[in-house]
mmCIF file of C-alpha atoms in Angstrom:
data_model
loop_
_atom_site.group_PDB
_atom_site.id
_atom_site.type_symbol
_atom_site.label_atom_id
_atom_site.label_comp_id
_atom_site.label_asym_id
_atom_site.label_seq_id
_atom_site.Cartn_x
_atom_site.Cartn_y
_atom_site.Cartn_z
ATOM 1 C CA GLU A 1 -98.362 -21.231 -77.024
ATOM 2 C CA ILE A 2 -96.354 -19.886 -74.522
ATOM 3 C CA VAL A 3 -96.676 -21.390 -71.155
ATOM 4 C CA MET A 4 -96.351 -19.223 -67.909
ATOM 5 C CA THR A 5 -95.130 -21.315 -64.841
ATOM 6 C CA GLN A 6 -95.526 -19.907 -61.786
ATOM 7 C CA SER A 7 -93.935 -20.932 -58.048
ATOM 8 C CA PRO A 8 -94.792 -21.065 -55.563
ATOM 9 C CA ALA A 9 -99.032 -21.472 -55.844
ATOM 10 C CA THR A 10 -99.224 -20.280 -52.383
ATOM 11 C CA LEU A 11 -96.314 -18.109 -50.448
ATOM 12 C CA SER A 12 -97.133 -17.810 -46.466
ATOM 13 C CA VAL A 13 -95.809 -14.759 -45.833
ATOM 14 C CA SER A 14 -95.807 -12.463 -42.163
ATOM 15 C CA PRO A 15 -96.289 -8.596 -43.125
ATOM 16 C CA GLY A 16 -93.282 -6.619 -43.235
ATOM 17 C CA GLU A 17 -91.925 -9.276 -44.677
ATOM 18 C CA ARG A 18 -90.279 -10.064 -48.028
ATOM 19 C CA ALA A 19 -92.197 -12.149 -50.708
ATOM 20 C CA THR A 20 -90.628 -12.737 -53.666
ATOM 21 C CA LEU A 21 -92.995 -14.486 -56.506
ATOM 22 C CA SER A 22 -91.350 -16.241 -59.979
ATOM 23 C CA CYS A 23 -92.366 -16.693 -63.184
ATOM 24 C CA ARG A 24 -91.247 -18.721 -66.003
ATOM 25 C CA ALA A 25 -92.024 -18.758 -69.634
ATOM 26 C CA SER A 26 -91.732 -21.329 -71.868
ATOM 27 C CA GLN A 27 -90.102 -19.636 -75.044
ATOM 28 C CA SER A 28 -88.462 -16.323 -74.795
ATOM 29 C CA VAL A 29 -91.009 -13.167 -74.359
ATOM 30 C CA SER A 30 -88.117 -10.784 -74.379
ATOM 31 C CA SER A 31 -89.460 -8.054 -71.697
ATOM 32 C CA ASN A 32 -92.789 -8.170 -72.808
ATOM 33 C CA LEU A 33 -94.087 -9.696 -69.318
ATOM 34 C CA ALA A 34 -96.726 -8.024 -66.605
ATOM 35 C CA TRP A 35 -98.073 -8.782 -63.080
ATOM 36 C CA TYR A 36 -101.133 -8.236 -61.821
ATOM 37 C CA GLN A 37 -102.678 -8.246 -58.171
ATOM 38 C CA GLN A 38 -105.842 -9.407 -57.622
ATOM 39 C CA LYS A 39 -108.048 -9.482 -54.777
ATOM 40 C CA PRO A 40 -111.314 -11.935 -53.980
ATOM 41 C CA GLY A 41 -114.401 -10.745 -56.355
ATOM 42 C CA GLN A 42 -112.367 -7.620 -57.567
ATOM 43 C CA ALA A 43 -110.709 -7.447 -61.114
ATOM 44 C CA PRO A 44 -107.078 -7.899 -61.745
ATOM 45 C CA ARG A 45 -104.749 -4.638 -61.349
ATOM 46 C CA LEU A 46 -101.789 -3.863 -63.358
ATOM 47 C CA LEU A 47 -98.753 -3.592 -61.138
ATOM 48 C CA ILE A 48 -95.749 -3.907 -63.369
ATOM 49 C CA TYR A 49 -95.197 -3.866 -67.119
ATOM 50 C CA GLY A 50 -92.455 -4.353 -69.396
ATOM 51 C CA ALA A 51 -90.907 -6.526 -66.895
ATOM 52 C CA SER A 52 -90.000 -3.862 -64.603
ATOM 53 C CA THR A 53 -91.899 -0.613 -64.650
ATOM 54 C CA ARG A 54 -94.545 0.357 -62.097
ATOM 55 C CA ALA A 55 -97.634 0.936 -63.781
ATOM 56 C CA THR A 56 -99.389 4.263 -62.353
ATOM 57 C CA GLY A 57 -99.709 4.881 -58.556
ATOM 58 C CA ILE A 58 -98.299 1.653 -57.457
ATOM 59 C CA PRO A 59 -96.043 2.107 -54.334
ATOM 60 C CA ALA A 60 -92.730 1.361 -54.607
ATOM 61 C CA ARG A 61 -92.358 -1.573 -51.881
ATOM 62 C CA PHE A 62 -93.343 -3.629 -55.914
ATOM 63 C CA SER A 63 -90.590 -4.299 -58.080
ATOM 64 C CA GLY A 64 -90.380 -6.678 -61.242
ATOM 65 C CA SER A 65 -86.978 -7.871 -62.936
ATOM 66 C CA GLY A 66 -85.964 -10.399 -65.032
ATOM 67 C CA SER A 67 -85.710 -10.379 -68.867
ATOM 68 C CA GLY A 68 -86.213 -13.861 -71.289
ATOM 69 C CA THR A 69 -88.040 -16.629 -69.740
ATOM 70 C CA GLU A 70 -87.107 -15.996 -65.828
ATOM 71 C CA PHE A 71 -89.286 -13.275 -64.025
ATOM 72 C CA THR A 72 -89.906 -12.123 -60.717
ATOM 73 C CA LEU A 73 -91.911 -9.955 -58.660
ATOM 74 C CA THR A 74 -90.892 -8.935 -54.968
ATOM 75 C CA ILE A 75 -92.390 -7.208 -52.466
ATOM 76 C CA SER A 76 -89.943 -5.967 -50.216
ATOM 77 C CA SER A 77 -92.560 -5.322 -46.876
ATOM 78 C CA LEU A 78 -96.004 -6.825 -47.455
ATOM 79 C CA GLN A 79 -98.858 -4.927 -46.101
ATOM 80 C CA SER A 80 -102.287 -6.520 -44.930
ATOM 81 C CA GLU A 81 -103.391 -4.607 -48.664
ATOM 82 C CA ASP A 82 -100.920 -7.152 -50.329
ATOM 83 C CA PHE A 83 -102.191 -10.562 -49.489
ATOM 84 C CA ALA A 84 -103.856 -11.212 -52.787
ATOM 85 C CA VAL A 85 -103.420 -13.489 -55.831
ATOM 86 C CA TYR A 86 -100.727 -12.352 -58.447
ATOM 87 C CA TYR A 87 -100.669 -13.306 -61.919
ATOM 88 C CA CYS A 88 -97.598 -12.730 -64.587
ATOM 89 C CA GLN A 89 -98.741 -12.398 -68.148
ATOM 90 C CA GLN A 90 -96.845 -12.542 -71.142
ATOM 91 C CA TYR A 91 -97.653 -10.324 -74.335
ATOM 92 C CA ASN A 92 -94.876 -11.074 -76.664
ATOM 93 C CA ASN A 93 -96.846 -13.678 -78.569
ATOM 94 C CA TRP A 94 -100.667 -13.269 -77.615
ATOM 95 C CA GLN A 95 -101.276 -13.051 -74.074
ATOM 96 C CA THR A 96 -101.016 -15.845 -71.748
ATOM 97 C CA PHE A 97 -101.525 -15.681 -67.970
ATOM 98 C CA GLY A 98 -99.554 -17.912 -65.445
ATOM 99 C CA GLN A 99 -101.910 -19.603 -62.944
ATOM 100 C CA GLY A 100 -101.457 -17.676 -60.297
ATOM 101 C CA THR A 101 -99.631 -17.192 -56.460
ATOM 102 C CA LYS A 102 -101.287 -17.185 -53.762
ATOM 103 C CA VAL A 103 -99.603 -14.748 -50.993
ATOM 104 C CA GLU A 104 -101.399 -15.513 -47.775
ATOM 105 C CA ILE A 105 -100.831 -13.882 -43.949
ATOM 106 C CA LYS A 106 -98.368 -17.059 -42.110
ATOM 107 C CA GLU B 1 -112.478 8.662 -63.957
ATOM 108 C CA VAL B 2 -111.986 6.317 -66.463
ATOM 109 C CA GLN B 3 -113.961 2.927 -66.399
ATOM 110 C CA LEU B 4 -115.226 -0.084 -68.183
ATOM 111 C CA VAL B 5 -118.635 -1.413 -67.186
ATOM 112 C CA GLU B 6 -119.618 -4.839 -68.229
ATOM 113 C CA SER B 7 -123.293 -6.438 -68.792
ATOM 114 C CA GLY B 8 -125.577 -9.071 -70.453
ATOM 115 C CA GLY B 9 -124.198 -11.576 -68.653
ATOM 116 C CA GLY B 10 -126.465 -14.237 -67.057
ATOM 117 C CA LEU B 11 -127.555 -18.293 -67.411
ATOM 118 C CA VAL B 12 -128.122 -19.925 -70.581
ATOM 119 C CA GLN B 13 -128.180 -23.694 -72.196
ATOM 120 C CA PRO B 14 -125.438 -25.400 -73.680
ATOM 121 C CA GLY B 15 -125.410 -24.632 -77.751
ATOM 122 C CA GLY B 16 -127.338 -21.125 -76.644
ATOM 123 C CA SER B 17 -126.117 -17.433 -77.655
ATOM 124 C CA LEU B 18 -125.705 -14.500 -75.317
ATOM 125 C CA ARG B 19 -124.114 -10.983 -76.415
ATOM 126 C CA LEU B 20 -121.977 -9.019 -73.615
ATOM 127 C CA SER B 21 -121.250 -5.694 -73.530
ATOM 128 C CA CYS B 22 -118.433 -3.198 -72.049
ATOM 129 C CA ALA B 23 -119.518 0.541 -71.808
ATOM 130 C CA ALA B 24 -115.965 2.750 -72.020
ATOM 131 C CA SER B 25 -116.275 6.321 -70.162
ATOM 132 C CA GLY B 26 -113.369 8.835 -69.311
ATOM 133 C CA PHE B 27 -110.684 8.329 -71.651
ATOM 134 C CA THR B 28 -110.898 8.257 -75.426
ATOM 135 C CA PHE B 29 -112.317 4.967 -76.211
ATOM 136 C CA SER B 30 -111.504 4.976 -79.987
ATOM 137 C CA SER B 31 -107.834 5.259 -79.598
ATOM 138 C CA TYR B 32 -107.186 2.043 -77.809
ATOM 139 C CA TRP B 33 -106.722 -1.792 -78.296
ATOM 140 C CA MET B 34 -109.121 -3.981 -76.335
ATOM 141 C CA SER B 35 -109.552 -6.973 -74.985
ATOM 142 C CA TRP B 36 -112.434 -9.635 -73.141
ATOM 143 C CA VAL B 37 -110.879 -11.711 -70.475
ATOM 144 C CA ARG B 38 -112.369 -14.647 -68.661
ATOM 145 C CA GLN B 39 -111.879 -16.448 -65.470
ATOM 146 C CA ALA B 40 -113.666 -19.652 -64.635
ATOM 147 C CA PRO B 41 -114.803 -19.930 -61.100
ATOM 148 C CA GLY B 42 -111.700 -20.733 -58.993
ATOM 149 C CA LYS B 43 -109.534 -20.800 -61.707
ATOM 150 C CA GLY B 44 -107.046 -18.008 -63.483
ATOM 151 C CA LEU B 45 -106.841 -15.730 -66.063
ATOM 152 C CA GLU B 46 -107.523 -16.168 -69.868
ATOM 153 C CA TRP B 47 -107.376 -13.968 -72.981
ATOM 154 C CA VAL B 48 -110.235 -14.371 -74.762
ATOM 155 C CA ALA B 49 -110.316 -11.647 -77.892
ATOM 156 C CA ASN B 50 -109.019 -8.790 -78.922
ATOM 157 C CA ILE B 51 -109.344 -5.637 -81.403
ATOM 158 C CA LYS B 52 -107.563 -2.932 -83.012
ATOM 159 C CA GLN B 53 -108.833 0.590 -82.498
ATOM 160 C CA ASP B 54 -110.557 0.706 -85.619
ATOM 161 C CA GLY B 55 -111.659 -2.610 -85.746
ATOM 162 C CA SER B 56 -109.633 -3.153 -88.739
ATOM 163 C CA GLU B 57 -107.571 -6.307 -86.800
ATOM 164 C CA LYS B 58 -109.301 -9.169 -84.546
ATOM 165 C CA TYR B 59 -107.965 -12.063 -82.558
ATOM 166 C CA TYR B 60 -109.218 -15.012 -80.386
ATOM 167 C CA VAL B 61 -107.711 -17.852 -78.517
ATOM 168 C CA ASP B 62 -108.144 -21.069 -80.248
ATOM 169 C CA SER B 63 -110.812 -22.298 -77.863
ATOM 170 C CA VAL B 64 -113.278 -19.873 -79.143
ATOM 171 C CA LYS B 65 -112.407 -19.162 -82.974
ATOM 172 C CA GLY B 66 -115.852 -19.590 -85.103
ATOM 173 C CA ARG B 67 -117.968 -19.141 -81.897
ATOM 174 C CA PHE B 68 -117.197 -15.771 -80.560
ATOM 175 C CA THR B 69 -116.687 -12.609 -82.034
ATOM 176 C CA ILE B 70 -115.261 -9.669 -80.972
ATOM 177 C CA SER B 71 -116.842 -5.984 -82.153
ATOM 178 C CA ARG B 72 -117.098 -2.665 -81.421
ATOM 179 C CA ASP B 73 -118.890 1.065 -82.074
ATOM 180 C CA ASN B 74 -116.339 3.453 -81.466
ATOM 181 C CA ALA B 75 -119.163 6.277 -81.841
ATOM 182 C CA LYS B 76 -120.776 4.836 -78.559
ATOM 183 C CA ASN B 77 -117.745 3.840 -77.021
ATOM 184 C CA SER B 78 -118.687 0.179 -76.612
ATOM 185 C CA LEU B 79 -117.290 -3.031 -76.700
ATOM 186 C CA TYR B 80 -119.038 -6.117 -77.577
ATOM 187 C CA LEU B 81 -118.606 -9.685 -77.276
ATOM 188 C CA GLN B 82 -121.041 -12.102 -79.219
ATOM 189 C CA MET B 83 -120.889 -15.731 -78.099
ATOM 190 C CA ASN B 84 -122.411 -18.385 -80.176
ATOM 191 C CA SER B 85 -122.693 -22.464 -79.446
ATOM 192 C CA LEU B 86 -121.904 -21.721 -75.590
ATOM 193 C CA ARG B 87 -120.412 -24.803 -73.951
ATOM 194 C CA ALA B 88 -120.468 -25.646 -70.314
ATOM 195 C CA GLU B 89 -116.723 -24.802 -70.116
ATOM 196 C CA ASP B 90 -117.447 -21.393 -71.454
ATOM 197 C CA THR B 91 -118.743 -20.181 -67.776
ATOM 198 C CA ALA B 92 -116.498 -17.218 -66.244
ATOM 199 C CA VAL B 93 -116.517 -14.058 -65.270
ATOM 200 C CA TYR B 94 -115.974 -12.018 -68.610
ATOM 201 C CA TYR B 95 -113.875 -8.577 -68.223
ATOM 202 C CA CYS B 96 -113.319 -6.108 -70.717
ATOM 203 C CA ALA B 97 -109.814 -5.030 -70.410
ATOM 204 C CA ARG B 98 -107.862 -1.896 -72.163
ATOM 205 C CA HIS B 99 -104.513 -2.095 -73.921
ATOM 206 C CA ARG B 100 -102.199 0.139 -72.117
ATOM 207 C CA LEU B 101 -101.215 2.455 -74.723
ATOM 208 C CA ARG B 102 -102.834 4.534 -76.855
ATOM 209 C CA GLY B 103 -102.244 4.407 -80.403
ATOM 210 C CA ALA B 104 -100.500 1.000 -80.115
ATOM 211 C CA ARG B 105 -99.850 -0.754 -83.639
ATOM 212 C CA THR B 106 -99.418 -3.623 -81.805
ATOM 213 C CA SER B 107 -101.681 -5.990 -79.363
ATOM 214 C CA ARG B 108 -98.689 -6.785 -77.600
ATOM 215 C CA ASP B 109 -99.247 -4.375 -74.943
ATOM 216 C CA ALA B 110 -100.461 -5.409 -70.763
ATOM 217 C CA PHE B 111 -104.186 -4.233 -69.877
ATOM 218 C CA ASP B 112 -104.186 -1.502 -67.729
ATOM 219 C CA ILE B 113 -107.830 -0.626 -67.156
ATOM 220 C CA TRP B 114 -110.550 -3.422 -66.349
ATOM 221 C CA GLY B 115 -113.940 -3.818 -65.897
ATOM 222 C CA GLN B 116 -115.702 -5.056 -62.865
ATOM 223 C CA GLY B 117 -116.886 -7.929 -65.112
ATOM 224 C CA THR B 118 -120.205 -9.970 -65.830
ATOM 225 C CA MET B 119 -120.697 -13.395 -65.021
ATOM 226 C CA VAL B 120 -121.754 -16.181 -67.646
ATOM 227 C CA THR B 121 -122.897 -19.705 -66.630
ATOM 228 C CA VAL B 122 -123.832 -22.078 -69.298
ATOM 229 C CA SER B 123 -125.934 -25.131 -68.012
ATOM 230 C CA SER B 124 -129.095 -26.798 -68.650
#
């Protein structure tokens, strides 16, 4: 099983600042990596797939990068609606998720 | 509107059974791989099972193999999860999710559409 490790567990950021979230795979997943946003009481929402392609309707302030085992989600200027939990998911070998990074208001 | 709506959750005793349903609308259901994903209270996401467009391939996470069965009825635009021999650790919100690519040959894909989830509680 491929283990996905996200860091940090919690990220405190002020509105308007940049947020950088990391995701590491225990073995290469090529570019088969997605990012999701989840707000309390809601289903996850797909943000990024293929490591760097924004899903339909996702604002340009969200960007993804990386390949192999190291990946990054960057939110260029945090808006109030961006405070949530973010999960990475590899789909190169079955599907496994990271444990999540909570982005909270500083 | 593209939509997935789960139902069938509830409270069940350990060792019991439950059948979850997911009704799809707004897209050609028979063209997509589908998955079930669960989330234990306060925890992260865990993929549970997936099924190919025609039902010919099904895959499961190790922890549910032999206990859970995924199926679909394309004529009814519906996905199912039959859960037997339930354990306390199966307690979670269960989501159905659509794989992104229409007509994909493999299950290697992100999930672009999710239902709102249905809660399953296994407790005596």
